mmCIF file with all atom_site columns, C-alpha atoms in Angstrom:
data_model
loop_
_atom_site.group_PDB
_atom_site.id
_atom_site.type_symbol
_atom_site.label_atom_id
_atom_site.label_alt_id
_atom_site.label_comp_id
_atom_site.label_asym_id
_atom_site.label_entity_id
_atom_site.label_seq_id
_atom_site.pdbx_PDB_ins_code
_atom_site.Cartn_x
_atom_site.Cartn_y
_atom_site.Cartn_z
_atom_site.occupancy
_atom_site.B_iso_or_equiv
_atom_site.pdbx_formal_charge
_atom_site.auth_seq_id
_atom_site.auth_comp_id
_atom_site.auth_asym_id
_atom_site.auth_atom_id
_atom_site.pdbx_PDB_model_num
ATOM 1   C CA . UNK A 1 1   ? 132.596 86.191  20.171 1.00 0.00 ? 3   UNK A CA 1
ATOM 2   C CA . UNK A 1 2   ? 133.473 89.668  19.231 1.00 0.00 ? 4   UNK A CA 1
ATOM 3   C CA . UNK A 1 3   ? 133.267 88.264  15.660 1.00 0.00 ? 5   UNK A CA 1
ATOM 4   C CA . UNK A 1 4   ? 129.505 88.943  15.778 1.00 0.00 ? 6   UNK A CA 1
ATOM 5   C CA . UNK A 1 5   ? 128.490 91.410  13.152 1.00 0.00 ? 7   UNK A CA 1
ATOM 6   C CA . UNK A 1 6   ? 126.303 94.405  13.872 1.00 0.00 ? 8   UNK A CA 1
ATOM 7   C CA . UNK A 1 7   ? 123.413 93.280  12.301 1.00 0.00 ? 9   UNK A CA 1
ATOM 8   C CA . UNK A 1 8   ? 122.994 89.856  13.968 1.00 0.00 ? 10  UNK A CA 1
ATOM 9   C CA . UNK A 1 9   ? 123.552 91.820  17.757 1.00 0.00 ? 11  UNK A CA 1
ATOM 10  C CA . UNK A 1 10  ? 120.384 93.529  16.847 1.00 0.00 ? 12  UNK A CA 1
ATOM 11  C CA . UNK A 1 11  ? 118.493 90.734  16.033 1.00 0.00 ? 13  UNK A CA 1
ATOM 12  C CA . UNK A 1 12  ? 119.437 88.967  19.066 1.00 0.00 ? 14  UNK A CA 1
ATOM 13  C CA . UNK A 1 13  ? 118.663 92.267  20.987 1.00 0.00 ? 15  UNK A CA 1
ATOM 14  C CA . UNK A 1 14  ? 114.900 92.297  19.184 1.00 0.00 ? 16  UNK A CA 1
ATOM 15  C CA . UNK A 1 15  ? 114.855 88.915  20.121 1.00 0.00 ? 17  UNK A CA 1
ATOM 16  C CA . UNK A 1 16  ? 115.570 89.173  23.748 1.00 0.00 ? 18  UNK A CA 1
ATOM 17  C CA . UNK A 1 17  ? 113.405 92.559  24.155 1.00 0.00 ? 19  UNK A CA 1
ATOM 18  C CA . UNK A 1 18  ? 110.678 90.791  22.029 1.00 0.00 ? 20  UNK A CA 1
ATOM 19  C CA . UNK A 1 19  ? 110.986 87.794  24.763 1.00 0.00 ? 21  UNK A CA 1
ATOM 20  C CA . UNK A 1 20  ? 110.795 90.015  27.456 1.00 0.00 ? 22  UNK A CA 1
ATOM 21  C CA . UNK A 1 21  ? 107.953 91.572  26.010 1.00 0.00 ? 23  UNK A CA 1
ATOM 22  C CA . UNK A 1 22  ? 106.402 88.417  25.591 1.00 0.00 ? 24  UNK A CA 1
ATOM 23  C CA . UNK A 1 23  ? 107.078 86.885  29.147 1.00 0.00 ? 25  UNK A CA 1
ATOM 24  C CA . UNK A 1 24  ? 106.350 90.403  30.405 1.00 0.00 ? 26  UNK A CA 1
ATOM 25  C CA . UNK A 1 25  ? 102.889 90.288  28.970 1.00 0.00 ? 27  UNK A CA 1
ATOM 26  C CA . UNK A 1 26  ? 102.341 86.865  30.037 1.00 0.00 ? 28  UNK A CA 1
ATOM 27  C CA . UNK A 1 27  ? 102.970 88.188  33.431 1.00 0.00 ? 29  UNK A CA 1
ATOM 28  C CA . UNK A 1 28  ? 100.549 90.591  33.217 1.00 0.00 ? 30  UNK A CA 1
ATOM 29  C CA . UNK A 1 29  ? 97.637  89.004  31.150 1.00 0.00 ? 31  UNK A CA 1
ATOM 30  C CA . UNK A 1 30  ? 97.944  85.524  32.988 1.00 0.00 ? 32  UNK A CA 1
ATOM 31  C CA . UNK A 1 31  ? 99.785  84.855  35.758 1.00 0.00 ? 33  UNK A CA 1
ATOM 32  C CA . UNK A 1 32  ? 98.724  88.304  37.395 1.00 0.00 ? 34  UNK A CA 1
ATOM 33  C CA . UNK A 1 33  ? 95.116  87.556  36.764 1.00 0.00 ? 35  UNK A CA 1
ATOM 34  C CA . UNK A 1 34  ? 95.141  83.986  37.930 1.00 0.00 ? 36  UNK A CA 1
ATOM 35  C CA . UNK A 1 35  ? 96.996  85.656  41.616 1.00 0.00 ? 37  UNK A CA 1
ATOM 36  C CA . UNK A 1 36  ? 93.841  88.222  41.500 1.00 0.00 ? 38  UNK A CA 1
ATOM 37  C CA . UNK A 1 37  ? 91.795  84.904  40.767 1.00 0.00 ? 39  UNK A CA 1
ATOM 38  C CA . UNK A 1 38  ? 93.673  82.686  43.583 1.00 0.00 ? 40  UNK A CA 1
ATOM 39  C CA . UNK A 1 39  ? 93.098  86.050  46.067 1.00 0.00 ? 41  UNK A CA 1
ATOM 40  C CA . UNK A 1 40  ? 89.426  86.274  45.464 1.00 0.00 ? 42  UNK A CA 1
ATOM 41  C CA . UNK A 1 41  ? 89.180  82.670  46.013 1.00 0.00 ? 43  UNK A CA 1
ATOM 42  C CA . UNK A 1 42  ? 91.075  82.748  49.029 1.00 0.00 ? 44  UNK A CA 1
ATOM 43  C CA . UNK A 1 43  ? 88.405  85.384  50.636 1.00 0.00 ? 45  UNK A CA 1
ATOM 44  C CA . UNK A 1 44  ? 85.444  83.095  49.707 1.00 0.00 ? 46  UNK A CA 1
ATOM 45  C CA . UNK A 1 45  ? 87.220  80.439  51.323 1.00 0.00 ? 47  UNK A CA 1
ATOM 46  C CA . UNK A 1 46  ? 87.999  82.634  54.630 1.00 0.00 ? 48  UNK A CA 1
ATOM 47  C CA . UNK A 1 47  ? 84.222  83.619  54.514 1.00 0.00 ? 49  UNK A CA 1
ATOM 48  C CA . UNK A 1 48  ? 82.826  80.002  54.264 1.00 0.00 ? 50  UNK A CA 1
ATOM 49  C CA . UNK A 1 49  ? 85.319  78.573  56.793 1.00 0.00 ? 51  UNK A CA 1
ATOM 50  C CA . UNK A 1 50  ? 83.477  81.722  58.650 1.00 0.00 ? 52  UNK A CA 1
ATOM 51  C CA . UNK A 1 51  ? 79.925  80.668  58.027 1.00 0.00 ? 53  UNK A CA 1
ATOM 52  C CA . UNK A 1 52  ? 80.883  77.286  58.448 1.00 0.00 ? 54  UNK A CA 1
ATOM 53  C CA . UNK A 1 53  ? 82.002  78.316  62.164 1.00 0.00 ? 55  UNK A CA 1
ATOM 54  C CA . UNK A 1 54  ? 79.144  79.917  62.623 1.00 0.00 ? 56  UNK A CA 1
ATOM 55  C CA . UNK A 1 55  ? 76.713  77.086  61.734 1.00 0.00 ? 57  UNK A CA 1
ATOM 56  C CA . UNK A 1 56  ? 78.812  74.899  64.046 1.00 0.00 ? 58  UNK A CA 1
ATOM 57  C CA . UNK A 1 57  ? 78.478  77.206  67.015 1.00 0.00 ? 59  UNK A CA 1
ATOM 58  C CA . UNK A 1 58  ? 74.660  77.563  66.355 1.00 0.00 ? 60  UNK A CA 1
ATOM 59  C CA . UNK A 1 59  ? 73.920  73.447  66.244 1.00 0.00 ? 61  UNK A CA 1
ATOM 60  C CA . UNK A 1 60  ? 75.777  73.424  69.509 1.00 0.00 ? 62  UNK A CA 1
ATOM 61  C CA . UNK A 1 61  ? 73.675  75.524  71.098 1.00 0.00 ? 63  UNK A CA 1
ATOM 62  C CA . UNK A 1 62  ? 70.495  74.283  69.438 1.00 0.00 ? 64  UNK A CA 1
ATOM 63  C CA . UNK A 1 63  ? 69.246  72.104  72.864 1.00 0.00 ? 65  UNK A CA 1
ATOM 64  C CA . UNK A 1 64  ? 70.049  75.522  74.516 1.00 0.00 ? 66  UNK A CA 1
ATOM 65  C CA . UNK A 1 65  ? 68.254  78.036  71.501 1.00 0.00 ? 67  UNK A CA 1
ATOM 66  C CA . UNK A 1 66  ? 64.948  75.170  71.004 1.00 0.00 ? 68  UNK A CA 1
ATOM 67  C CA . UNK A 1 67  ? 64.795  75.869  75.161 1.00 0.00 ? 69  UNK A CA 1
ATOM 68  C CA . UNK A 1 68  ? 64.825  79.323  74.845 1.00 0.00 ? 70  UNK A CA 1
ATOM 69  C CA . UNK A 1 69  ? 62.061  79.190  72.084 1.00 0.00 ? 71  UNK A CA 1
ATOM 70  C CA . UNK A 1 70  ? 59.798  76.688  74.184 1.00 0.00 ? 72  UNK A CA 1
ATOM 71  C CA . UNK A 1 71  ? 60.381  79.480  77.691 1.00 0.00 ? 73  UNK A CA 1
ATOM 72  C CA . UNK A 1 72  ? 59.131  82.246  75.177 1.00 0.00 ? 74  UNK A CA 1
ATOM 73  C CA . UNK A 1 73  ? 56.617  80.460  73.711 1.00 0.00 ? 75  UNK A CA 1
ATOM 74  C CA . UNK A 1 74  ? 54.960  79.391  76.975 1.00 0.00 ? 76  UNK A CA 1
ATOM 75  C CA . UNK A 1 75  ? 55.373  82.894  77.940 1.00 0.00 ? 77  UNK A CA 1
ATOM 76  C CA . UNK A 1 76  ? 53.460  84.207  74.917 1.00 0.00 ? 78  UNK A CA 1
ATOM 77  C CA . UNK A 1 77  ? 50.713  81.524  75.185 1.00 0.00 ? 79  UNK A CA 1
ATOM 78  C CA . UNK A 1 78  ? 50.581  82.905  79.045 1.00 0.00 ? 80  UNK A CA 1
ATOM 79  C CA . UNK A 1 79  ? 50.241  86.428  78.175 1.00 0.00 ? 81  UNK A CA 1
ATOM 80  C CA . UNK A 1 80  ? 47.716  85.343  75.067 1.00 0.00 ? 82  UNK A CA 1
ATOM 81  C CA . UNK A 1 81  ? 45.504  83.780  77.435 1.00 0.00 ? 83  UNK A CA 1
ATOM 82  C CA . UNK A 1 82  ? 44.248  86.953  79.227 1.00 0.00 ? 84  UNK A CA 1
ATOM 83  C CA . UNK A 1 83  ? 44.041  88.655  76.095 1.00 0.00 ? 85  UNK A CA 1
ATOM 84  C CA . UNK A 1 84  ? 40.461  89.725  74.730 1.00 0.00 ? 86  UNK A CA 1
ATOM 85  C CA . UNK A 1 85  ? 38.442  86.906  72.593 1.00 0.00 ? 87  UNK A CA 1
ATOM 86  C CA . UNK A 1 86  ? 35.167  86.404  71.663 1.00 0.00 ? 88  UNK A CA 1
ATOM 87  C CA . UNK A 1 87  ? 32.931  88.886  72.974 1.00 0.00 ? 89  UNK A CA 1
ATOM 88  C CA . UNK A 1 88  ? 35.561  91.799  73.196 1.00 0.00 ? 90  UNK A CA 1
ATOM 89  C CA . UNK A 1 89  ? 33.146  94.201  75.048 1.00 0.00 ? 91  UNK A CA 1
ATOM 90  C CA . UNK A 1 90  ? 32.167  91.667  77.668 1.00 0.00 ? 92  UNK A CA 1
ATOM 91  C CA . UNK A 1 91  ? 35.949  91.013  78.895 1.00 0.00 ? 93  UNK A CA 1
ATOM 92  C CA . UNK A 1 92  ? 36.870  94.614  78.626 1.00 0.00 ? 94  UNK A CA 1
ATOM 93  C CA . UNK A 1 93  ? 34.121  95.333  81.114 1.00 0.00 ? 95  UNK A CA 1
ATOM 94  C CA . UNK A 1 94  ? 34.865  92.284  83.386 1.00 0.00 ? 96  UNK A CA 1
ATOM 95  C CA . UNK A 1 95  ? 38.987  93.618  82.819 1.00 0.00 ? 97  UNK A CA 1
ATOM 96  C CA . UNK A 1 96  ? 38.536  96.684  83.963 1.00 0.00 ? 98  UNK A CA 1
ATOM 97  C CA . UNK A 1 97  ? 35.957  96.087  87.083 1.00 0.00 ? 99  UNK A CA 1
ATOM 98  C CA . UNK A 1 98  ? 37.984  93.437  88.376 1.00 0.00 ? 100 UNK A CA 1
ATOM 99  C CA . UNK A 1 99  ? 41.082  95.204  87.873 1.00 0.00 ? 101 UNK A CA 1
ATOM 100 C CA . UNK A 1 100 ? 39.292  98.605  89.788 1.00 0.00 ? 102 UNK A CA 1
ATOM 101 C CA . UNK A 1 101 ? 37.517  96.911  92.640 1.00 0.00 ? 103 UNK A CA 1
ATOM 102 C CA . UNK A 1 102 ? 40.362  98.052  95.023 1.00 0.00 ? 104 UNK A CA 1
ATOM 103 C CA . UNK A 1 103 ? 41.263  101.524 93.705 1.00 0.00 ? 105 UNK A CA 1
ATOM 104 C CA . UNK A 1 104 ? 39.181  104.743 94.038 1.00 0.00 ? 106 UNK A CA 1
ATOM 105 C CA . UNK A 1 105 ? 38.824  105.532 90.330 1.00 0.00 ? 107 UNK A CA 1
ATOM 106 C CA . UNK A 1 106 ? 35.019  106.517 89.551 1.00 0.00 ? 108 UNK A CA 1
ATOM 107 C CA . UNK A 1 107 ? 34.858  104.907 85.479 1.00 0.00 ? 109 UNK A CA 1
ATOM 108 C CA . UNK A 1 108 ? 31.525  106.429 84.569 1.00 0.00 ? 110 UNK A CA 1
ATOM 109 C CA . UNK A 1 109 ? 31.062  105.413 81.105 1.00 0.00 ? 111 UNK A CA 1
ATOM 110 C CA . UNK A 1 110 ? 32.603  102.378 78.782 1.00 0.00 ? 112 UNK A CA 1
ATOM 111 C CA . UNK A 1 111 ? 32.000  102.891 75.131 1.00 0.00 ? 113 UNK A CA 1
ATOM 112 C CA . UNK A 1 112 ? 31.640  99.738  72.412 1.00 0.00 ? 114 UNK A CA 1
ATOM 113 C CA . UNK A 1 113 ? 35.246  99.213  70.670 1.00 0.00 ? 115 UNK A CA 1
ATOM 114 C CA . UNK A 1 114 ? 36.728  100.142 67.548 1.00 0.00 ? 116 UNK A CA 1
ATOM 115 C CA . UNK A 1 115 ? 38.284  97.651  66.222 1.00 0.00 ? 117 UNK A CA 1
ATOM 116 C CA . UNK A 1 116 ? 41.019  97.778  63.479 1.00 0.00 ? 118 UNK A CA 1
ATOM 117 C CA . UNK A 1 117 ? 44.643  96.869  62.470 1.00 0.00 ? 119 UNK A CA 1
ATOM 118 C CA . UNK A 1 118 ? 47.332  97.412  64.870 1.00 0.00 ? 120 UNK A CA 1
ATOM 119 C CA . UNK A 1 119 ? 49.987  98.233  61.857 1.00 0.00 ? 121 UNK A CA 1
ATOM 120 C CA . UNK A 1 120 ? 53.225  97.524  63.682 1.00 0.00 ? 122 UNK A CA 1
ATOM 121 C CA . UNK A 1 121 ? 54.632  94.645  61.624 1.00 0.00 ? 123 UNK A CA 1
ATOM 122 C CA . UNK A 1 122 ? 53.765  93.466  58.363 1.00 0.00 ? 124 UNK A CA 1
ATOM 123 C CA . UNK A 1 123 ? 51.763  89.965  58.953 1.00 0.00 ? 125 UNK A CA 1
ATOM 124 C CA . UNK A 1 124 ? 51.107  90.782  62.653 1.00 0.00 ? 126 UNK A CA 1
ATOM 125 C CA . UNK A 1 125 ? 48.654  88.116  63.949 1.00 0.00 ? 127 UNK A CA 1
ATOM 126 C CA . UNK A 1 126 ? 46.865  90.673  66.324 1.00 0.00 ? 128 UNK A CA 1
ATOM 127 C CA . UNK A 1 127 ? 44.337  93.179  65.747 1.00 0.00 ? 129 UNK A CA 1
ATOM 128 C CA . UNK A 1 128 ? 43.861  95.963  68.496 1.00 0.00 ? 130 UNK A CA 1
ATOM 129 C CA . UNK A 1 129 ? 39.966  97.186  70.030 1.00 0.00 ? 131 UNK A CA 1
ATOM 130 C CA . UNK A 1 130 ? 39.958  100.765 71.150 1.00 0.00 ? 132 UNK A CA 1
ATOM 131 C CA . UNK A 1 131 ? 38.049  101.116 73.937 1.00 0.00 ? 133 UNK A CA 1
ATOM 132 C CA . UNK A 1 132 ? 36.902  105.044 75.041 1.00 0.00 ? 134 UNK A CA 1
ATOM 133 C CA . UNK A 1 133 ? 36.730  105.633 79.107 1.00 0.00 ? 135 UNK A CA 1
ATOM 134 C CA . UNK A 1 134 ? 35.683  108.672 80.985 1.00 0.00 ? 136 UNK A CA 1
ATOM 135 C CA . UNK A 1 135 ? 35.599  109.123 84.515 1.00 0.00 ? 137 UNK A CA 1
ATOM 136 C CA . UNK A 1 136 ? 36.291  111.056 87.690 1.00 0.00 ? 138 UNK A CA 1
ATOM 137 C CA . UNK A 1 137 ? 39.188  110.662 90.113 1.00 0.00 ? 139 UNK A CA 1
ATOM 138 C CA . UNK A 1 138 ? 41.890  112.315 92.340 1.00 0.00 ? 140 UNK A CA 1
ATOM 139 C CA . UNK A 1 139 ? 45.021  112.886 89.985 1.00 0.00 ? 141 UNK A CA 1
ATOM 140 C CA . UNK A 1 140 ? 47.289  110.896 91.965 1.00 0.00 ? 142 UNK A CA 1
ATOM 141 C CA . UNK A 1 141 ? 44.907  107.869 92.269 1.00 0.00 ? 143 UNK A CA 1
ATOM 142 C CA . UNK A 1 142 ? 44.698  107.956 88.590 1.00 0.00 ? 144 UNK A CA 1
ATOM 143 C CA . UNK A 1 143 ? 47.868  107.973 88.397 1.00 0.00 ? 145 UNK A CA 1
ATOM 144 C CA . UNK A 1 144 ? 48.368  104.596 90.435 1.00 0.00 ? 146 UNK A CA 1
ATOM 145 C CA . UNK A 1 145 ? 45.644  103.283 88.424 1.00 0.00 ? 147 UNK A CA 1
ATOM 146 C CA . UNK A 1 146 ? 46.717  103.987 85.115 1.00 0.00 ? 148 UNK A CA 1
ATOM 147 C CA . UNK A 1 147 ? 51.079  102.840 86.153 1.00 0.00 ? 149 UNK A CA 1
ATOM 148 C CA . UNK A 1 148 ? 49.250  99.695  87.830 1.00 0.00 ? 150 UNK A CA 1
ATOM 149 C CA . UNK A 1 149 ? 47.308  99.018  84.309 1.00 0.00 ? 151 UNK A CA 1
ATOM 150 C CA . UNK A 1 150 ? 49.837  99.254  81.872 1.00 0.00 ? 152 UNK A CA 1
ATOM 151 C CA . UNK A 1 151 ? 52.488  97.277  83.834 1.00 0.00 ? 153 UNK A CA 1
ATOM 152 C CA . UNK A 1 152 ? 49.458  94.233  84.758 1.00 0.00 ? 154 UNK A CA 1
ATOM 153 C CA . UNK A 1 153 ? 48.263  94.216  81.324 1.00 0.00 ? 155 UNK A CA 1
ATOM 154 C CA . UNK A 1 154 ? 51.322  94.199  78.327 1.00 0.00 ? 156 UNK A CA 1
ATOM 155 C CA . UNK A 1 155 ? 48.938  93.711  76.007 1.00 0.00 ? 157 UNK A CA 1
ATOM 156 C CA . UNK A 1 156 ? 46.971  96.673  75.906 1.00 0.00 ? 158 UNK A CA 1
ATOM 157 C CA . UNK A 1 157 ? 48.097  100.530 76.522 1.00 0.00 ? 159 UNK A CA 1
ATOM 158 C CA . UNK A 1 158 ? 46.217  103.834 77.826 1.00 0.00 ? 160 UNK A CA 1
ATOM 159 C CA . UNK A 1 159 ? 46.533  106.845 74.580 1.00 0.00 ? 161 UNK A CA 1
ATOM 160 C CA . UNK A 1 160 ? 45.049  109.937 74.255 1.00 0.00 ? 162 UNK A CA 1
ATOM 161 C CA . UNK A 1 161 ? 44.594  111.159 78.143 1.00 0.00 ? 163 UNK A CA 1
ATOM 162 C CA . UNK A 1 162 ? 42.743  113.909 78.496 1.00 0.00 ? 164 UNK A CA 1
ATOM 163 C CA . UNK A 1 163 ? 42.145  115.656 82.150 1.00 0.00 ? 165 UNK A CA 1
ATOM 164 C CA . UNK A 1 164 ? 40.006  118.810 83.425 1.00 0.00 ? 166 UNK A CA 1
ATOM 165 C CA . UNK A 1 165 ? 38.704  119.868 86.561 1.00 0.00 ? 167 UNK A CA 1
ATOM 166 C CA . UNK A 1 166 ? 35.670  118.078 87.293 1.00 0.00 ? 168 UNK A CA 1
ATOM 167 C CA . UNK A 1 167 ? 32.556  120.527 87.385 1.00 0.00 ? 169 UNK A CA 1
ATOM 168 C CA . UNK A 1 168 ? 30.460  118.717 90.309 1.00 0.00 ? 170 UNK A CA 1
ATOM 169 C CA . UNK A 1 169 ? 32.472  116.628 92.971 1.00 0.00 ? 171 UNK A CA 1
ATOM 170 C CA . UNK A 1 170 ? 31.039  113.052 93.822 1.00 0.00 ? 172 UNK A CA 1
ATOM 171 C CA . UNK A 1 171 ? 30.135  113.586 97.248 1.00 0.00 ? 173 UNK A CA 1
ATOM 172 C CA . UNK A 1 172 ? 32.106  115.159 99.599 1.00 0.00 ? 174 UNK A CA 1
ATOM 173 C CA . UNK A 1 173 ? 35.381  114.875 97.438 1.00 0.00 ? 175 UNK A CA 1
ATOM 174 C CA . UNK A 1 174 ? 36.738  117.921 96.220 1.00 0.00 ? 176 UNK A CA 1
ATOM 175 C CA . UNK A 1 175 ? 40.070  118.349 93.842 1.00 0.00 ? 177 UNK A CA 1
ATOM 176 C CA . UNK A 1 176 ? 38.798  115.824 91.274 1.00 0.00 ? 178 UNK A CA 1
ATOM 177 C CA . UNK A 1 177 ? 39.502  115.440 87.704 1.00 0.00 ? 179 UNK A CA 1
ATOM 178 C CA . UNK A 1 178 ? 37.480  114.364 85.179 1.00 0.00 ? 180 UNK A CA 1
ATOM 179 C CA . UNK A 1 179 ? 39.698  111.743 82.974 1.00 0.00 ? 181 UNK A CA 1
ATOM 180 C CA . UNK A 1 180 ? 38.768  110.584 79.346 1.00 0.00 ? 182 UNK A CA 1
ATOM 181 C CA . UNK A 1 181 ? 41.054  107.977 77.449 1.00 0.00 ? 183 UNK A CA 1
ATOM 182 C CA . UNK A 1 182 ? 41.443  105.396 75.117 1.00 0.00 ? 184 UNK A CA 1
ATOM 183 C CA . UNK A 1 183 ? 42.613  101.905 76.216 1.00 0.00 ? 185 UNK A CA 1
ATOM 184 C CA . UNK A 1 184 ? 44.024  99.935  73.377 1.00 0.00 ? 186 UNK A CA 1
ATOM 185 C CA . UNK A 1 185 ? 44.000  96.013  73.575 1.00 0.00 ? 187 UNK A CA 1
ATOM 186 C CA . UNK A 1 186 ? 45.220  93.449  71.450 1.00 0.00 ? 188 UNK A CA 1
ATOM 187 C CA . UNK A 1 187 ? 42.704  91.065  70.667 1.00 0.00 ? 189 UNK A CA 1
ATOM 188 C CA . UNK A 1 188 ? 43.559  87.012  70.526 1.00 0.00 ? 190 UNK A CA 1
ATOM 189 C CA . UNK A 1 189 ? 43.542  85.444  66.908 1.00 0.00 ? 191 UNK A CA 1
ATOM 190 C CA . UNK A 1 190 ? 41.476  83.322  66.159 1.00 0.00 ? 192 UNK A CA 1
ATOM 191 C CA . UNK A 1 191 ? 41.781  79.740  65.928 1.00 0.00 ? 193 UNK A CA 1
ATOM 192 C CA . UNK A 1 192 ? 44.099  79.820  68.774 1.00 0.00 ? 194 UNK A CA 1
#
């Protein structure tokens, strides 16, 4: 064996660091890649088992999810049904007397509505009528009346309150305020 000449153990020393070059870059250009490959594969595989999962859990509860839609549903169509249709002006009025029969809030003057786009959510089915009010009151009565409106009504909401001392008391009442705001409703859609 040591009869191997000099120039024959450096070809067999090219050849064995050219094969190591060789299987070296094969580990690199393939067999690395295709582990990078079998990785990323391996994470789409974790995330659809994951989705997968998911979608099971959600068709078990579907009875329980379609029940939940139908409660909310009914409870929209509920809450739609007192909500202003047709002639808008008309229930306003009628709203707002039948809601104030019991309370001692003087509403001296209803104005026609404005109506426009409520501009909350793109595709919102609702449109809103603005509806001025002025009046005269004692502040803590209008206070009851306005809490007692907003939480009877969810449709509709009391902006722009203005308040002054009223210049001529109703009667014998003293410490009034003369009130003027805006109540916004949501008006029905039609077709419904």
């Amino acid at each position: 064996m040591n009869k191997i000449s000099k120039a024959k153990k450096q070809q067999i020393g090219l050849v064995l660091a050219g094969v190591a070059a060789v299987v070296a870059g094969l580990w690199y250009l393939v067999i690395q890649t295709q582990y990078s490959s079998l990785a990323g594969v391996q994470q789409k595989t974790l995330e659809m088992k994951d989705k997968v999962a998911n979608a099971e859990h959600l068709l078990k509860r579907a009875g329980e999810i379609e029940a939940t839609l139908d409660a909310e549903t009914k409870s929209l169509e509920t809450i739609e049904e007192g909500m202003a249709s047709g002639d808008v002006y008309l229930w306003f009025i009628n709203t707002i007397n039948r809601f104030n029969a019991t309370r001692q809030v003087s509403i001296l003057d209803f104005q026609r509505e404005l109506i426009g786009n409520v501009g909350v959510l793109p595709k919102f089915p609702y449109s809103a009528a603005t509806f001025p009010v002025k009046g005269v009151s004692h502040y803590s009565e209008l206070g009851k009346f306005l809490a007692e409106f907003e939480n009877s009504f969810p449709y509709a909401r009391v902006q722009n309150l203005e308040l002054a001392p009223a210049t001529k008391a109703i009667g014998d009442e003293v410490e009034q305020l003369n009130f003027k705001f805006e109540i916004v409703a949501l008006i029905r859609p039609t077709g419904q």
